[in-house]
């Protein structure tokens, strides 16, 4: 596997819990890491840079010996006025994994590499993947069709194969991954990590509202709408939450909501991927990771049996 050595310690399953806006916080991150998968969160989930630093201190203090690494997502875009301040904190605190979105910048990559950290970058297509590879990132997060949040539309089979043809670093696959069987399938495709978001929303430790978690449990792949109406960038949202906020999926607006109201909108317009159809309960993170591991092992055993039969 092309997983950086610095991220192998404590890892018991090739899984990263995606950094989710308004959902991922210290509780979810700590439980993921202590269970043996990489937990992450967006720095902007904390309202201030100083609050972000406090979260890092809290997470470090609560991690058990032998826990997996954790990561932080930074929005590398001119619309993020906190980027430089938050990045300075990440460098000073030596965050093991930095996940960048909306811009792969060589200076950011060099700053993280300067203290020995790793940088993974979100991409939704091959063009963006090539640009990020040129910026020197360690890994590419392939946000394939059906993923929650700001997702792409390319099929994972095609995306992994094409990116692997020119990129030798770590490949992380996102899109409809909710079970240990899905994790095994991602590895079989050639990905090094599986990237799970929607499944971790429906956990005890996520900061999502109880109604949000239940809506994921009650929804399937046909209950998700892909639209730029909320943030200006195409994303997958639970259709019922769109309707509840006065957005008719049959007549979607051509323009985004006012940017000043975007954060407020995401509190009530709830994102999820097509993998919600495989989410049937809300359980503690530790129990979810244990389930993923069990399903993963069963899948590997099944594949091993198949290999001997043909």
Short mmCIF file of N, CA, C and O in Angstrom, two decimals, residues 23-91:
data_model
loop_
_atom_site.label_atom_id
_atom_site.label_comp_id
_atom_site.label_asym_id
_atom_site.label_seq_id
_atom_site.Cartn_x
_atom_site.Cartn_y
_atom_site.Cartn_z
N UNK A 23 -20.12 18.95 11.39
CA UNK A 23 -20.40 17.59 11.90
C UNK A 23 -19.20 17.01 12.65
O UNK A 23 -19.35 16.41 13.71
N UNK A 24 -17.99 17.19 12.10
CA UNK A 24 -16.80 16.58 12.70
C UNK A 24 -16.19 17.49 13.76
O UNK A 24 -15.96 18.67 13.52
N UNK A 25 -15.94 16.93 14.94
CA UNK A 25 -15.32 17.67 16.03
C UNK A 25 -14.44 16.75 16.85
O UNK A 25 -14.21 15.59 16.48
N UNK A 26 -13.91 17.23 17.97
CA UNK A 26 -12.99 16.43 18.79
C UNK A 26 -13.54 15.07 19.18
O UNK A 26 -12.80 14.08 19.16
N UNK A 27 -14.81 14.98 19.56
CA UNK A 27 -15.35 13.69 20.02
C UNK A 27 -15.27 12.65 18.91
O UNK A 27 -14.82 11.51 19.15
N UNK A 28 -15.70 13.00 17.71
CA UNK A 28 -15.67 12.05 16.60
C UNK A 28 -14.24 11.71 16.21
O UNK A 28 -13.90 10.54 15.99
N UNK A 29 -13.37 12.73 16.16
CA UNK A 29 -11.97 12.49 15.78
C UNK A 29 -11.29 11.55 16.77
O UNK A 29 -10.62 10.58 16.37
N UNK A 30 -11.44 11.83 18.05
CA UNK A 30 -10.77 11.02 19.08
C UNK A 30 -11.25 9.58 19.05
O UNK A 30 -10.44 8.64 19.12
N UNK A 31 -12.56 9.38 18.92
CA UNK A 31 -13.10 8.01 18.90
C UNK A 31 -12.61 7.25 17.68
O UNK A 31 -12.33 6.05 17.76
N UNK A 32 -12.52 7.93 16.53
CA UNK A 32 -12.01 7.28 15.33
C UNK A 32 -10.56 6.84 15.53
O UNK A 32 -10.20 5.68 15.28
N UNK A 33 -9.73 7.78 15.98
CA UNK A 33 -8.30 7.48 16.12
C UNK A 33 -8.07 6.38 17.15
O UNK A 33 -7.24 5.49 16.93
N UNK A 34 -8.76 6.45 18.26
CA UNK A 34 -8.58 5.43 19.30
C UNK A 34 -9.07 4.06 18.84
O UNK A 34 -8.62 3.03 19.37
N UNK A 35 -9.97 4.04 17.84
CA UNK A 35 -10.46 2.77 17.31
C UNK A 35 -9.59 2.24 16.18
O UNK A 35 -9.80 1.12 15.70
N UNK A 36 -8.62 3.05 15.71
CA UNK A 36 -7.68 2.56 14.71
C UNK A 36 -7.89 3.05 13.30
O UNK A 36 -7.30 2.51 12.36
N UNK A 37 -8.72 4.10 13.11
CA UNK A 37 -8.86 4.72 11.80
C UNK A 37 -8.54 6.21 11.94
O UNK A 37 -8.56 6.76 13.04
N UNK A 38 -8.24 6.87 10.84
CA UNK A 38 -7.85 8.28 10.90
C UNK A 38 -9.08 9.17 11.00
O UNK A 38 -9.98 9.10 10.15
N UNK A 39 -9.14 9.98 12.04
CA UNK A 39 -10.22 10.93 12.22
C UNK A 39 -9.78 12.31 11.78
O UNK A 39 -8.62 12.69 11.97
N UNK A 40 -10.69 13.08 11.19
CA UNK A 40 -10.35 14.41 10.68
C UNK A 40 -11.47 15.39 10.96
O UNK A 40 -12.61 15.00 11.20
N UNK A 41 -11.15 16.69 10.86
CA UNK A 41 -12.19 17.72 11.01
C UNK A 41 -11.75 18.98 10.26
O UNK A 41 -10.55 19.22 10.07
N UNK A 42 -12.70 19.82 9.83
CA UNK A 42 -12.34 21.09 9.20
C UNK A 42 -11.96 22.11 10.26
O UNK A 42 -12.64 22.24 11.27
N UNK A 43 -10.89 22.85 10.03
CA UNK A 43 -10.50 23.87 11.01
C UNK A 43 -11.61 24.90 11.19
O UNK A 43 -11.78 25.45 12.28
N UNK A 44 -12.39 25.13 10.14
CA UNK A 44 -13.45 26.13 10.20
C UNK A 44 -14.65 25.68 11.03
O UNK A 44 -15.58 26.46 11.25
N UNK A 45 -14.64 24.42 11.51
CA UNK A 45 -15.71 24.01 12.43
C UNK A 45 -15.55 24.70 13.77
O UNK A 45 -16.48 24.72 14.58
N UNK A 46 -14.36 25.24 14.04
CA UNK A 46 -14.16 26.09 15.20
C UNK A 46 -14.27 27.54 14.72
O UNK A 46 -13.75 27.90 13.67
N UNK A 47 -14.93 28.37 15.49
CA UNK A 47 -15.23 29.73 15.03
C UNK A 47 -14.02 30.65 14.95
O UNK A 47 -14.03 31.64 14.24
N UNK A 48 -12.97 30.34 15.70
CA UNK A 48 -11.78 31.19 15.71
C UNK A 48 -10.52 30.35 15.56
O UNK A 48 -10.53 29.15 15.84
N UNK A 49 -9.44 31.01 15.18
CA UNK A 49 -8.16 30.32 15.07
C UNK A 49 -7.69 29.85 16.44
O UNK A 49 -7.14 28.74 16.57
N UNK A 50 -7.90 30.66 17.47
CA UNK A 50 -7.50 30.25 18.81
C UNK A 50 -8.33 29.05 19.27
O UNK A 50 -7.82 28.13 19.92
N UNK A 51 -9.60 29.05 18.93
CA UNK A 51 -10.44 27.90 19.26
C UNK A 51 -9.97 26.65 18.53
O UNK A 51 -10.01 25.54 19.08
N UNK A 52 -9.51 26.84 17.30
CA UNK A 52 -8.96 25.72 16.53
C UNK A 52 -7.74 25.14 17.25
O UNK A 52 -7.62 23.91 17.40
N UNK A 53 -6.87 25.99 17.74
CA UNK A 53 -5.70 25.51 18.48
C UNK A 53 -6.13 24.74 19.73
O UNK A 53 -5.56 23.69 20.07
N UNK A 54 -7.15 25.22 20.42
CA UNK A 54 -7.64 24.55 21.62
C UNK A 54 -8.17 23.16 21.29
O UNK A 54 -7.95 22.21 22.06
N UNK A 55 -8.83 23.03 20.15
CA UNK A 55 -9.31 21.71 19.74
C UNK A 55 -8.14 20.76 19.50
O UNK A 55 -8.20 19.58 19.89
N UNK A 56 -7.09 21.25 18.87
CA UNK A 56 -5.92 20.40 18.64
C UNK A 56 -5.33 19.92 19.96
O UNK A 56 -4.97 18.74 20.11
N UNK A 57 -5.23 20.82 20.94
CA UNK A 57 -4.70 20.44 22.25
C UNK A 57 -5.61 19.40 22.90
O UNK A 57 -5.13 18.43 23.52
N UNK A 58 -6.92 19.60 22.78
CA UNK A 58 -7.87 18.64 23.38
C UNK A 58 -7.74 17.27 22.75
O UNK A 58 -7.70 16.25 23.45
N UNK A 59 -7.66 17.23 21.42
CA UNK A 59 -7.55 15.95 20.72
C UNK A 59 -6.27 15.22 21.13
O UNK A 59 -6.30 14.02 21.45
N UNK A 60 -5.16 15.93 21.13
CA UNK A 60 -3.89 15.30 21.51
C UNK A 60 -3.94 14.74 22.92
O UNK A 60 -3.40 13.66 23.20
N UNK A 61 -4.59 15.47 23.83
CA UNK A 61 -4.65 15.04 25.23
C UNK A 61 -5.52 13.79 25.41
O UNK A 61 -5.30 13.01 26.34
N UNK A 62 -6.48 13.60 24.52
CA UNK A 62 -7.43 12.49 24.67
C UNK A 62 -7.05 11.25 23.88
O UNK A 62 -7.67 10.19 24.06
N UNK A 63 -6.06 11.36 23.00
CA UNK A 63 -5.66 10.19 22.22
C UNK A 63 -4.94 9.17 23.10
O UNK A 63 -4.07 9.53 23.89
N UNK A 64 -5.30 7.93 22.95
CA UNK A 64 -4.68 6.85 23.72
C UNK A 64 -3.33 6.49 23.10
O UNK A 64 -3.10 6.73 21.90
N UNK A 65 -2.43 5.90 23.87
CA UNK A 65 -1.17 5.41 23.29
C UNK A 65 -1.48 4.41 22.17
O UNK A 65 -2.33 3.54 22.32
N UNK A 66 -0.83 4.56 21.06
CA UNK A 66 -1.06 3.65 19.95
C UNK A 66 -2.24 4.02 19.07
O UNK A 66 -2.62 3.25 18.17
N UNK A 67 -2.85 5.19 19.29
CA UNK A 67 -3.98 5.63 18.46
C UNK A 67 -3.50 5.95 17.04
O UNK A 67 -2.33 6.24 16.81
N UNK A 68 -4.43 5.91 16.10
CA UNK A 68 -4.11 6.30 14.73
C UNK A 68 -3.93 7.82 14.66
O UNK A 68 -4.30 8.55 15.57
N UNK A 69 -3.36 8.28 13.57
CA UNK A 69 -3.13 9.70 13.36
C UNK A 69 -4.45 10.44 13.13
O UNK A 69 -5.48 9.83 12.83
N UNK A 70 -4.40 11.76 13.25
CA UNK A 70 -5.58 12.58 12.95
C UNK A 70 -5.21 13.61 11.89
O UNK A 70 -4.04 13.83 11.59
N UNK A 71 -6.23 14.22 11.31
CA UNK A 71 -5.98 15.20 10.26
C UNK A 71 -6.92 16.38 10.34
O UNK A 71 -7.95 16.33 11.01
N UNK A 72 -6.56 17.46 9.64
CA UNK A 72 -7.34 18.68 9.60
C UNK A 72 -7.51 19.13 8.16
O UNK A 72 -6.58 19.05 7.36
N UNK A 73 -8.72 19.58 7.83
CA UNK A 73 -9.03 20.09 6.50
C UNK A 73 -8.94 21.62 6.48
O UNK A 73 -9.51 22.29 7.33
N UNK A 74 -8.19 22.15 5.49
CA UNK A 74 -8.11 23.59 5.28
C UNK A 74 -8.66 23.93 3.90
O UNK A 74 -8.31 23.26 2.90
N UNK A 75 -9.50 24.94 3.83
CA UNK A 75 -10.01 25.43 2.55
C UNK A 75 -8.99 26.41 1.98
O UNK A 75 -8.79 27.50 2.51
N UNK A 76 -8.31 25.99 0.92
CA UNK A 76 -7.24 26.81 0.32
C UNK A 76 -7.86 27.63 -0.81
O UNK A 76 -7.74 27.29 -2.00
N UNK A 77 -8.51 28.70 -0.44
CA UNK A 77 -9.24 29.51 -1.40
C UNK A 77 -9.29 30.94 -0.90
O UNK A 77 -9.34 31.17 0.32
N UNK A 78 -9.28 31.94 -1.80
CA UNK A 78 -9.29 33.34 -1.38
C UNK A 78 -10.46 33.72 -0.48
O UNK A 78 -10.38 34.69 0.27
N UNK A 79 -11.55 32.96 -0.55
CA UNK A 79 -12.72 33.29 0.28
C UNK A 79 -12.55 32.86 1.73
O UNK A 79 -13.41 33.15 2.56
N UNK A 80 -11.45 32.17 2.05
CA UNK A 80 -11.19 31.75 3.43
C UNK A 80 -10.19 32.70 4.06
O UNK A 80 -8.98 32.53 3.91
N UNK A 81 -10.65 33.70 4.82
CA UNK A 81 -9.74 34.70 5.40
C UNK A 81 -8.86 34.15 6.51
O UNK A 81 -7.88 34.79 6.90
N UNK A 82 -9.18 32.95 7.02
CA UNK A 82 -8.41 32.37 8.12
C UNK A 82 -7.32 31.42 7.66
O UNK A 82 -6.61 30.85 8.50
N UNK A 83 -7.16 31.22 6.38
CA UNK A 83 -6.24 30.19 5.91
C UNK A 83 -4.84 30.35 6.50
O UNK A 83 -4.29 29.39 7.06
N UNK A 84 -4.24 31.50 6.37
CA UNK A 84 -2.86 31.70 6.82
C UNK A 84 -2.73 31.50 8.33
O UNK A 84 -1.82 30.83 8.81
N UNK A 85 -3.67 32.08 9.08
CA UNK A 85 -3.61 31.96 10.54
C UNK A 85 -3.79 30.51 10.98
O UNK A 85 -3.06 30.01 11.85
N UNK A 86 -4.77 29.83 10.39
CA UNK A 86 -5.01 28.44 10.75
C UNK A 86 -3.84 27.54 10.33
O UNK A 86 -3.47 26.61 11.05
N UNK A 87 -3.27 27.81 9.16
CA UNK A 87 -2.12 27.03 8.71
C UNK A 87 -0.93 27.21 9.63
O UNK A 87 -0.20 26.25 9.91
N UNK A 88 -0.73 28.41 10.14
CA UNK A 88 0.36 28.65 11.08
C UNK A 88 0.20 27.79 12.32
O UNK A 88 1.17 27.21 12.83
N UNK A 89 -1.04 27.68 12.79
CA UNK A 89 -1.32 26.83 13.95
C UNK A 89 -1.04 25.37 13.61
O UNK A 89 -0.43 24.63 14.40
N UNK A 90 -1.47 24.93 12.44
CA UNK A 90 -1.24 23.54 12.03
C UNK A 90 0.25 23.21 11.98
O UNK A 90 0.67 22.12 12.40
N UNK A 91 1.04 24.15 11.47
CA UNK A 91 2.49 23.94 11.40
C UNK A 91 3.08 23.92 12.81
O UNK A 91 3.90 23.05 13.14
#
